Structure formats: C-alpha cells, structure tokens
Amino acid sequence: EPEVTQTPSHQVTQMGQEVILRCVPISNHLYFYWYRQILGQKVEFLVSFYNNEISEKSEIFDDQFSVERPDGSNFTLKIRSTKLEDSAMYFCASSRFKGPSYEQYFGPGTRLTVT
Amino acid sequence: GQQVMQIPQYQHVQEGEDFTTYCNSSTTLSNIQWYKQRPGGHPVFLIQLVKSGEVKKQKRLTFQFGEAKKNSSLHITATQTTDVGTYFCAGPRSNTGKLIFGQGTTLQVKP
C-alpha cells in the first residue's frame, strides 16, 4: 500500500539554525499538507499546498516557515531560524483530491528538537 | 475561530469494557473525520461521516454524526489491548482541506 514517507525521523538543531524537513507524498496525490504536534498535544494545521502554491496557511506559519515542491516527488518544509518552541513532531500529509471531504494520509513524522 | 473539543482527555478501561469519546464543534461541519494515533505513531484515518445523523460501524467501532452536524462520537465495544492509542476527531475548516483536530482522547486498556 502506498505510504507517505518523511526524512529524517529525528532532527536535532541549535536555536537559530535552519532546518529542512522532507516528505515524499503518495505518488498520485495532488494536495499536500504540513501539520505539527507538540508533545502530548493535538495535531495543528500549518499549511496546505496545491499546484505549486500555498492554498492556506495558519497563524503558526509565519515568515520563518516556507514550503517547496522542488521536483515531482519531494515536498519540503523549511524553518529559517529555529526557536525552542518549534520543537515538535512535524507530519506531512497528502490527499488525492482537494477539499474537505477526502481523507488525508499522514507520514510517520519528523521529530524536531531545538536546543 | 472554529474549535473542536473532545472529551474525555484520558480513559483507562479494563479489557472487555466499552469506551466512548465525544467530539463537539463550535460550528456546523460539512463532515467529520476520525483518526487513530498509536503511541509514537502518526494519525491514521479511520472513517469520515458526512450526513446528519449518520451512523457507521467498523467491527467493534461505532461512529455517529449528530443531527445538527456539530457533534460526533466514537464507541468501542469490548475493548482490546490493540485499541490502545489516541483517537482524534477532525473537522474541515475550509475548502482547502485544512483539518481542525480535537485534543484527542487517549485510551489505555488494562489486560
């Protein structure tokens, strides 16, 4: 069964450093998302992406965040200057169709630890 | 903004007991989705409910969508240790697929 994959599984970085989290969505999916989950808390939406542009972003997704689909398979989340409060699990998700009525497939996540 | 609330936050049951988690939205939803997250894992889609008053079953799991499409519940009959995890409801916020997740209910099952 096709899966969303994410790398790395765990990233440790120092405050102020840039990190890039990588995702490979399911191959025939067209809609991509990033969510984050602070330890023990709920899953929070960051951004949705379609047709090489952001469809929607949350208030968490400020100027320090950016997303890119550099080629036909990868979808990346970049944090320019990490803060301690960016420490969380970051999940990539994809769906085949657009809109609120279609299930999203989540990747295994990248645990980001900012020290 | 739209909020999705879930209760209880935690539930400990003896294996074989039933379990229910409740989800309430501050606004009417076009649909509601349920996800399960095993400890250390990622959210996995369980089901989607669309129609007012809809009831769907998956083996021992029963999902309901309220008549006003603002609340939902998940009921597990005769829990097993494999049911352990956090159950999240999620409602769509817009046409872009953005999901607003509830806080989740973490289920522990004692064998």
CSV table of C-alpha atoms in Angstrom, one decimal:
chain,number,residue,atom,x,y,z
A,1,GLU,CA,0.0,0.0,0.0
A,2,PRO,CA,1.4,3.4,-0.9
A,3,GLU,CA,2.7,5.5,2.0
A,4,VAL,CA,3.8,9.0,2.7
A,5,THR,CA,7.5,9.0,3.8
A,6,GLN,CA,9.4,11.6,5.7
A,7,THR,CA,13.1,12.2,6.4
A,8,PRO,CA,14.8,12.5,8.8
A,9,SER,CA,12.9,10.7,11.5
A,10,HIS,CA,14.6,12.9,14.1
A,11,GLN,CA,16.4,16.2,13.7
A,12,VAL,CA,18.3,17.9,16.5
A,13,THR,CA,19.3,21.5,15.8
A,14,GLN,CA,20.5,24.6,17.7
A,15,MET,CA,18.3,27.6,18.1
A,16,GLY,CA,18.7,30.0,15.2
A,17,GLN,CA,19.7,27.3,12.7
A,18,GLU,CA,17.8,26.5,9.5
A,19,VAL,CA,16.2,23.1,9.1
A,20,ILE,CA,14.6,21.4,6.1
A,21,LEU,CA,12.1,18.6,6.7
A,22,ARG,CA,11.5,16.4,3.7
A,23,CYS,CA,8.4,14.5,2.6
A,24,VAL,CA,7.6,12.2,-0.3
A,25,PRO,CA,3.8,12.2,-0.7
A,26,ILE,CA,1.9,9.3,-2.3
A,27,SER,CA,2.7,9.5,-6.0
A,28,ASN,CA,-0.8,10.2,-7.5
A,29,HIS,CA,-1.7,12.7,-4.8
A,30,LEU,CA,-2.0,16.3,-5.6
A,31,TYR,CA,-2.7,18.0,-2.3
A,32,PHE,CA,-0.1,18.3,0.4
A,33,TYR,CA,-0.1,19.5,4.0
A,34,TRP,CA,2.1,20.0,6.9
A,35,TYR,CA,0.9,19.6,10.5
A,36,ARG,CA,2.7,19.8,13.7
A,37,GLN,CA,2.1,18.2,17.1
A,38,ILE,CA,3.8,19.4,20.2
A,39,LEU,CA,4.4,16.5,22.6
A,40,GLY,CA,1.2,15.4,24.3
A,41,GLN,CA,-0.9,18.0,22.4
A,42,LYS,CA,-3.3,18.0,19.5
A,43,VAL,CA,-2.3,18.0,15.8
A,44,GLU,CA,-2.2,21.5,14.4
A,45,PHE,CA,-2.5,22.6,10.8
A,46,LEU,CA,0.4,24.6,9.4
A,47,VAL,CA,-0.1,24.8,5.6
A,48,SER,CA,-1.8,23.3,2.6
A,49,PHE,CA,-0.2,23.3,-0.9
A,50,TYR,CA,-1.5,22.6,-4.3
A,51,ASN,CA,-0.3,23.3,-7.9
A,52,ASN,CA,3.0,24.7,-6.6
A,53,GLU,CA,1.5,27.3,-4.4
A,54,ILE,CA,0.2,27.6,-0.8
A,55,SER,CA,-3.6,27.2,-0.6
A,56,GLU,CA,-3.9,28.2,3.0
A,57,LYS,CA,-1.7,28.7,6.0
A,58,SER,CA,-2.3,29.0,9.7
A,59,GLU,CA,-1.1,31.8,12.0
A,60,ILE,CA,1.7,29.5,13.2
A,61,PHE,CA,3.1,29.5,9.6
A,62,ASP,CA,4.9,32.9,9.8
A,63,ASP,CA,7.7,34.3,7.7
A,64,GLN,CA,10.2,31.8,9.3
A,65,PHE,CA,8.4,29.0,7.5
A,66,SER,CA,8.3,28.1,3.8
A,67,VAL,CA,7.3,25.1,1.7
A,68,GLU,CA,8.5,24.0,-1.6
A,69,ARG,CA,8.0,21.2,-4.1
A,70,PRO,CA,11.4,21.2,-5.7
A,71,ASP,CA,10.7,18.3,-8.0
A,72,GLY,CA,8.0,15.8,-8.9
A,73,SER,CA,8.2,13.8,-5.7
A,74,ASN,CA,9.5,15.8,-2.8
A,75,PHE,CA,7.7,18.3,-0.6
A,76,THR,CA,9.7,20.2,1.9
A,77,LEU,CA,9.2,22.4,4.9
A,78,LYS,CA,11.9,24.9,5.8
A,79,ILE,CA,12.2,26.7,9.1
A,80,ARG,CA,14.7,29.5,8.6
A,81,SER,CA,15.7,30.3,12.1
A,82,THR,CA,14.5,27.8,14.6
A,83,LYS,CA,13.2,28.7,18.0
A,84,LEU,CA,12.9,26.5,21.1
A,85,GLU,CA,9.1,26.5,20.7
A,86,ASP,CA,9.5,24.9,17.2
A,87,SER,CA,10.3,21.6,18.9
A,88,ALA,CA,7.5,19.3,17.9
A,89,MET,CA,6.6,16.4,15.7
A,90,TYR,CA,6.0,17.5,12.1
A,91,PHE,CA,3.7,15.5,10.0
A,92,CYS,CA,3.4,15.7,6.2
A,93,ALA,CA,0.1,14.5,4.7
A,94,SER,CA,-1.3,14.2,1.3
A,95,SER,CA,-4.6,13.6,-0.4
A,96,ARG,CA,-5.6,12.7,-3.9
A,97,PHE,CA,-8.4,15.1,-4.2
A,98,LYS,CA,-9.0,18.6,-3.0
A,99,GLY,CA,-11.4,19.7,-0.4
A,100,PRO,CA,-12.8,18.9,3.0
A,101,SER,CA,-14.3,15.5,2.0
A,102,TYR,CA,-11.2,13.5,1.4
A,103,GLU,CA,-9.1,11.5,3.8
A,104,GLN,CA,-5.5,12.6,4.3
A,105,TYR,CA,-2.7,10.2,4.6
A,106,PHE,CA,-0.1,11.1,7.2
A,107,GLY,CA,3.6,10.3,7.1
A,108,PRO,CA,5.4,8.9,10.1
A,109,GLY,CA,6.6,12.3,11.1
A,110,THR,CA,9.9,14.1,11.9
A,111,ARG,CA,10.7,14.8,15.5
A,112,LEU,CA,12.4,18.2,15.6
A,113,THR,CA,14.3,19.1,18.8
A,114,VAL,CA,15.6,22.6,19.1
A,115,THR,CA,18.2,23.1,21.8
B,1,GLY,CA,-12.3,30.7,15.1
B,2,GLN,CA,-13.7,27.2,14.8
B,3,GLN,CA,-12.9,25.0,17.7
B,4,VAL,CA,-13.2,21.2,18.0
B,5,MET,CA,-13.4,19.9,21.6
B,6,GLN,CA,-13.1,16.3,22.7
B,7,ILE,CA,-13.8,14.6,26.0
B,8,PRO,CA,-12.6,12.8,27.9
B,9,GLN,CA,-8.9,13.6,27.6
B,10,TYR,CA,-7.9,10.2,29.0
B,11,GLN,CA,-9.7,7.0,29.6
B,12,HIS,CA,-8.5,3.9,31.3
B,13,VAL,CA,-10.6,0.7,30.9
B,14,GLN,CA,-10.3,-2.9,31.7
B,15,GLU,CA,-10.0,-5.1,28.6
B,16,GLY,CA,-13.5,-6.1,27.6
B,17,GLU,CA,-15.1,-2.9,28.8
B,18,ASP,CA,-16.7,-0.4,26.4
B,19,PHE,CA,-15.2,3.0,25.6
B,20,THR,CA,-16.8,6.2,24.2
B,21,THR,CA,-15.2,9.5,23.1
B,22,TYR,CA,-17.2,12.6,22.3
B,23,CYS,CA,-16.4,15.4,19.9
B,24,ASN,CA,-18.1,18.8,19.7
B,25,SER,CA,-17.6,21.6,17.2
B,26,SER,CA,-18.3,25.3,17.7
B,27,THR,CA,-19.6,25.4,14.1
B,28,THR,CA,-21.6,23.2,11.8
B,29,LEU,CA,-19.3,20.8,9.9
B,30,SER,CA,-19.6,19.6,6.3
B,31,ASN,CA,-18.2,16.3,7.6
B,32,ILE,CA,-16.2,14.9,10.4
B,33,GLN,CA,-13.2,12.5,10.2
B,34,TRP,CA,-11.8,10.3,12.9
B,35,TYR,CA,-8.1,9.3,13.2
B,36,LYS,CA,-6.2,7.0,15.5
B,37,GLN,CA,-2.7,7.6,16.6
B,38,ARG,CA,-0.8,4.7,18.3
B,39,PRO,CA,1.8,5.6,20.9
B,40,GLY,CA,4.8,7.0,19.0
B,41,GLY,CA,2.9,6.8,15.7
B,42,HIS,CA,1.2,9.1,13.3
B,43,PRO,CA,-2.5,9.8,12.7
B,44,VAL,CA,-4.2,7.1,10.7
B,45,PHE,CA,-7.5,7.8,9.0
B,46,LEU,CA,-10.4,5.7,10.4
B,47,ILE,CA,-13.6,7.0,8.9
B,48,GLN,CA,-15.5,10.0,7.6
B,49,LEU,CA,-19.1,10.9,8.4
B,50,VAL,CA,-21.0,13.3,6.1
B,51,LYS,CA,-24.7,13.0,6.6
B,52,SER,CA,-26.7,14.4,9.5
B,53,GLY,CA,-27.4,11.6,12.0
B,54,GLU,CA,-25.2,9.2,10.1
B,55,VAL,CA,-24.0,6.0,11.9
B,56,LYS,CA,-21.2,3.8,10.6
B,57,LYS,CA,-19.7,0.7,12.0
B,58,GLN,CA,-16.3,-0.9,11.7
B,59,LYS,CA,-16.3,-4.2,13.5
B,60,ARG,CA,-16.4,-3.1,17.2
B,61,LEU,CA,-16.2,0.6,16.4
B,62,THR,CA,-19.4,2.7,16.0
B,63,PHE,CA,-19.2,6.2,14.8
B,64,GLN,CA,-22.1,8.7,15.0
B,65,PHE,CA,-22.6,12.2,13.5
B,66,GLY,CA,-25.1,14.4,15.3
B,67,GLU,CA,-28.3,15.6,13.7
B,68,ALA,CA,-27.0,19.2,13.8
B,69,LYS,CA,-23.7,18.1,12.4
B,70,LYS,CA,-21.9,19.7,15.3
B,71,ASN,CA,-21.0,16.7,17.3
B,72,SER,CA,-19.9,13.2,16.9
B,73,SER,CA,-18.9,10.1,18.9
B,74,LEU,CA,-16.8,7.0,18.7
B,75,HIS,CA,-17.9,4.0,20.7
B,76,ILE,CA,-15.7,0.9,21.0
B,77,THR,CA,-17.4,-2.3,22.2
B,78,ALA,CA,-15.4,-4.8,24.3
B,79,THR,CA,-12.1,-3.1,24.1
B,80,GLN,CA,-8.9,-5.0,23.3
B,81,THR,CA,-5.3,-4.1,24.0
B,82,THR,CA,-4.9,-3.4,20.3
B,83,ASP,CA,-7.3,-0.5,20.7
B,84,VAL,CA,-4.7,1.5,22.8
B,85,GLY,CA,-3.9,4.9,21.3
B,86,THR,CA,-5.2,8.4,20.9
B,87,TYR,CA,-8.4,9.0,19.0
B,88,PHE,CA,-8.8,12.3,17.3
B,89,CYS,CA,-11.8,13.8,15.6
B,90,ALA,CA,-11.1,16.4,12.9
B,91,GLY,CA,-13.3,18.8,11.1
B,92,PRO,CA,-12.6,20.6,7.9
B,93,ARG,CA,-12.1,24.3,8.2
B,94,SER,CA,-12.3,25.4,4.6
B,95,ASN,CA,-12.3,24.1,1.0
B,96,THR,CA,-8.5,23.7,1.1
B,97,GLY,CA,-8.6,20.5,3.1
B,98,LYS,CA,-7.4,22.2,6.3
B,99,LEU,CA,-8.3,19.9,9.3
B,100,ILE,CA,-9.0,21.2,12.7
B,101,PHE,CA,-8.2,18.4,15.2
B,102,GLY,CA,-9.7,17.9,18.6
B,103,GLN,CA,-7.4,17.4,21.5
B,104,GLY,CA,-7.8,13.7,21.3
B,105,THR,CA,-8.8,11.0,23.8
B,106,THR,CA,-6.1,8.7,24.9
B,107,LEU,CA,-7.3,5.2,25.6
B,108,GLN,CA,-5.4,2.8,27.9
B,109,VAL,CA,-6.6,-0.8,28.1
B,110,LYS,CA,-5.6,-3.0,31.0
B,111,PRO,CA,-5.3,-6.6,30.1
